[in-house]
Amino acid sequence: MALLPILRFPDPRLHTRAAPVTVVDDSIRQLIKDMAETMYEAPGIGLAATQVDVHKRVVVIDISEDNSGLLALINAEILERSGEQVCEEGCLSVPGIYEKVTRAERVKVKALNQQGEPFELEAEGLLAVCIQHELDHLDGKVFVEYLSQLKLTRIKSRLAKKARITA
Ligand code: NI
C-alpha cells in the first residue's frame, strides 16, 4: 500500500472529468487500497480518484468512527435524488475550509463493487452528502464552487497565504 499525494484546490487538475473504469482488475483494487489508506491517514471520510490525480471513476468513503465501513464505488451513478439538507462540508483538497452546502437528503446510487459486480445503494444524511461530494470530484467539481464568487475569492486567498507559510 502507499500513501498518495492529494491535489490542493485550486489545482486545475481537480477540474478534470474522470473516465469510466472499463475493467475492474487488480490495478483498480490496488488504487482503492491506496486511496483508502490515504483517506484514513489524512484523516478524511471520503476521497475521489481525481484528488490523487488519477482520472478514473473511483471513490472511497468511510463514515464510521473506527474505519470499519469502507465503501468503494466504481463508475457510480446517482439514479434518484430526493429531499434537501444543508451540511457543513470540508474537503482534503481544501484544507481548513468548512462551508455549508445544500444537497439532496437521499440518493439512490448504482455502482460496481471491487469484483466488478453491479449493486445499488440507498443512502441518506451524511452518507448521501459524502457520495454527492465525491461524485462531484469525478466531474471536476470542488464543493467550494457552490459558494458565492466573493466567498470563493476569500477562500483562494486564505489558501494561498497558508501555502506561503507552510512552503
Ligand atoms: Ni472533497
Short mmCIF file of C-alpha atoms and ligand atoms in Angstrom, two decimals:
data_model
loop_
_atom_site.label_atom_id
_atom_site.label_comp_id
_atom_site.label_asym_id
_atom_site.label_seq_id
_atom_site.Cartn_x
_atom_site.Cartn_y
_atom_site.Cartn_z
CA MET A 1 0.00 0.00 0.00
CA ALA A 2 1.06 3.54 -0.50
CA LEU A 3 0.04 7.00 0.56
CA LEU A 4 -0.87 9.11 -2.44
CA PRO A 5 -0.29 12.87 -2.68
CA ILE A 6 -3.56 14.83 -2.59
CA LEU A 7 -4.07 17.70 -5.05
CA ARG A 8 -4.92 21.01 -3.41
CA PHE A 9 -7.52 23.48 -4.65
CA PRO A 10 -7.22 25.50 -6.92
CA ASP A 11 -5.02 22.99 -8.78
CA PRO A 12 -6.50 22.88 -12.30
CA ARG A 13 -6.18 19.07 -12.38
CA LEU A 14 -9.08 18.99 -9.89
CA HIS A 15 -11.28 20.13 -12.78
CA THR A 16 -10.58 17.03 -14.87
CA ARG A 17 -13.58 14.88 -15.73
CA ALA A 18 -12.81 11.27 -14.80
CA ALA A 19 -13.31 8.43 -17.29
CA PRO A 20 -15.32 5.29 -16.51
CA VAL A 21 -13.36 2.21 -15.42
CA THR A 22 -13.50 -0.32 -18.27
CA VAL A 23 -12.15 -3.36 -16.41
CA VAL A 24 -12.18 -3.83 -12.63
CA ASP A 25 -8.82 -5.54 -12.23
CA ASP A 26 -6.01 -5.74 -9.68
CA SER A 27 -4.77 -2.27 -10.61
CA ILE A 28 -8.17 -0.81 -9.67
CA ARG A 29 -8.27 -2.84 -6.44
CA GLN A 30 -4.76 -1.58 -5.61
CA LEU A 31 -5.86 2.01 -6.36
CA ILE A 32 -8.78 1.54 -3.93
CA LYS A 33 -6.43 0.20 -1.22
CA ASP A 34 -4.06 3.11 -1.68
CA MET A 35 -6.90 5.65 -1.73
CA ALA A 36 -8.39 4.14 1.45
CA GLU A 37 -5.03 4.28 3.21
CA THR A 38 -4.57 7.89 2.08
CA MET A 39 -8.08 8.81 3.28
CA TYR A 40 -7.60 7.17 6.71
CA GLU A 41 -4.17 8.75 7.15
CA ALA A 42 -5.38 12.29 6.26
CA PRO A 43 -7.86 11.69 8.03
CA GLY A 44 -10.99 12.12 5.94
CA ILE A 45 -14.32 10.39 5.33
CA GLY A 46 -14.16 10.33 1.54
CA LEU A 47 -11.70 10.55 -1.32
CA ALA A 48 -12.17 10.60 -5.08
CA ALA A 49 -9.51 9.35 -7.51
CA THR A 50 -9.45 12.84 -9.07
CA GLN A 51 -7.95 14.15 -5.82
CA VAL A 52 -4.94 11.85 -6.20
CA ASP A 53 -4.57 12.79 -9.87
CA VAL A 54 -6.00 9.52 -11.19
CA HIS A 55 -8.83 10.37 -13.55
CA LYS A 56 -10.95 7.23 -13.24
CA ARG A 57 -14.44 6.98 -11.74
CA VAL A 58 -13.44 5.53 -8.37
CA VAL A 59 -14.31 6.87 -4.91
CA VAL A 60 -13.79 5.59 -1.39
CA ILE A 61 -15.93 6.59 1.59
CA ASP A 62 -15.94 5.60 5.25
CA ILE A 63 -18.21 7.49 7.62
CA SER A 64 -17.72 5.02 10.52
CA GLU A 65 -15.89 6.19 13.66
CA ASP A 66 -13.42 3.29 13.63
CA ASN A 67 -12.54 2.91 9.93
CA SER A 68 -14.62 -0.26 9.72
CA GLY A 69 -17.06 0.78 7.00
CA LEU A 70 -15.08 1.17 3.79
CA LEU A 71 -17.33 1.73 0.80
CA ALA A 72 -15.68 1.71 -2.64
CA LEU A 73 -17.79 2.88 -5.59
CA ILE A 74 -16.64 2.27 -9.15
CA ASN A 75 -18.47 4.01 -12.04
CA ALA A 76 -21.13 5.22 -9.61
CA GLU A 77 -24.19 7.00 -10.95
CA ILE A 78 -26.93 8.70 -8.98
CA LEU A 79 -30.28 7.26 -10.12
CA GLU A 80 -32.58 9.23 -7.83
CA ARG A 81 -32.30 12.23 -5.52
CA SER A 82 -34.91 13.43 -3.07
CA GLY A 83 -35.29 15.94 -0.26
CA GLU A 84 -32.84 18.60 0.75
CA GLN A 85 -30.26 19.02 3.52
CA VAL A 86 -27.66 21.60 4.42
CA CYS A 87 -24.41 20.22 5.75
CA GLU A 88 -21.13 21.87 6.66
CA GLU A 89 -18.61 20.25 4.35
CA GLY A 90 -14.86 20.07 4.24
CA CYS A 91 -12.52 18.51 1.72
CA LEU A 92 -9.00 17.07 1.84
CA SER A 93 -8.23 19.18 -1.25
CA VAL A 94 -9.35 22.39 0.50
CA PRO A 95 -7.72 22.03 3.93
CA GLY A 96 -9.11 24.05 6.83
CA ILE A 97 -12.16 25.33 4.93
CA TYR A 98 -15.65 24.30 6.10
CA GLU A 99 -18.74 25.70 4.40
CA LYS A 100 -22.44 24.90 4.25
CA VAL A 101 -23.67 23.28 1.05
CA THR A 102 -27.24 22.32 0.12
CA ARG A 103 -27.63 18.83 -1.32
CA ALA A 104 -30.21 16.07 -1.69
CA GLU A 105 -31.20 14.36 1.59
CA ARG A 106 -31.42 10.92 -0.03
CA VAL A 107 -29.79 9.37 -3.07
CA LYS A 108 -30.10 6.05 -4.82
CA VAL A 109 -26.86 5.02 -6.49
CA LYS A 110 -25.75 2.23 -8.77
CA ALA A 111 -22.09 1.28 -8.98
CA LEU A 112 -19.68 -1.62 -9.41
CA ASN A 113 -18.02 -3.29 -6.45
CA GLN A 114 -14.39 -4.41 -6.29
CA GLN A 115 -15.28 -7.64 -8.09
CA GLY A 116 -16.79 -5.64 -10.94
CA GLU A 117 -20.34 -6.64 -9.97
CA PRO A 118 -23.15 -4.08 -10.16
CA PHE A 119 -25.02 -3.12 -6.99
CA GLU A 120 -27.43 -0.46 -5.83
CA LEU A 121 -27.32 1.54 -2.65
CA GLU A 122 -29.76 3.90 -0.97
CA ALA A 123 -28.18 6.49 1.28
CA GLU A 124 -29.37 9.41 3.39
CA GLY A 125 -27.91 12.02 5.70
CA LEU A 126 -24.12 12.20 5.95
CA LEU A 127 -23.52 9.23 3.66
CA ALA A 128 -25.69 10.84 0.97
CA VAL A 129 -23.74 14.10 1.33
CA CYS A 130 -20.46 12.27 1.08
CA ILE A 131 -21.49 10.35 -2.05
CA GLN A 132 -22.64 13.56 -3.78
CA HIS A 133 -19.45 15.39 -2.74
CA GLU A 134 -17.16 12.61 -4.02
CA LEU A 135 -19.04 12.09 -7.29
CA ASP A 136 -18.80 15.84 -7.91
CA HIS A 137 -14.99 15.47 -7.76
CA LEU A 138 -15.16 12.93 -10.60
CA ASP A 139 -16.97 15.56 -12.68
CA GLY A 140 -14.27 18.11 -11.86
CA LYS A 141 -16.26 20.00 -9.26
CA VAL A 142 -14.95 21.01 -5.83
CA PHE A 143 -17.55 21.83 -3.10
CA VAL A 144 -16.38 25.44 -2.66
CA GLU A 145 -17.51 26.09 -6.23
CA TYR A 146 -21.11 26.01 -4.94
CA LEU A 147 -20.34 29.13 -2.90
CA SER A 148 -20.61 32.76 -4.00
CA GLN A 149 -17.80 34.24 -6.08
CA LEU A 150 -16.92 36.53 -3.16
CA LYS A 151 -16.55 33.64 -0.73
CA LEU A 152 -14.56 31.66 -3.27
CA THR A 153 -12.13 34.55 -3.78
CA ARG A 154 -11.65 34.83 0.01
CA ILE A 155 -11.02 31.08 0.29
CA LYS A 156 -8.45 31.16 -2.53
CA SER A 157 -6.52 33.98 -0.86
CA ARG A 158 -6.64 32.20 2.52
CA LEU A 159 -5.27 29.03 0.93
CA ALA A 160 -2.56 30.93 -0.96
CA LYS A 161 -1.45 32.62 2.28
CA LYS A 162 -1.39 29.26 4.05
CA ALA A 163 0.64 27.72 1.21
CA ARG A 164 3.23 30.51 1.54
CA ILE A 165 3.53 29.97 5.27
CA THR A 166 3.91 26.18 5.03
CA ALA A 167 6.09 26.18 1.91
NI NI B 1 -13.56 16.58 -1.41
#
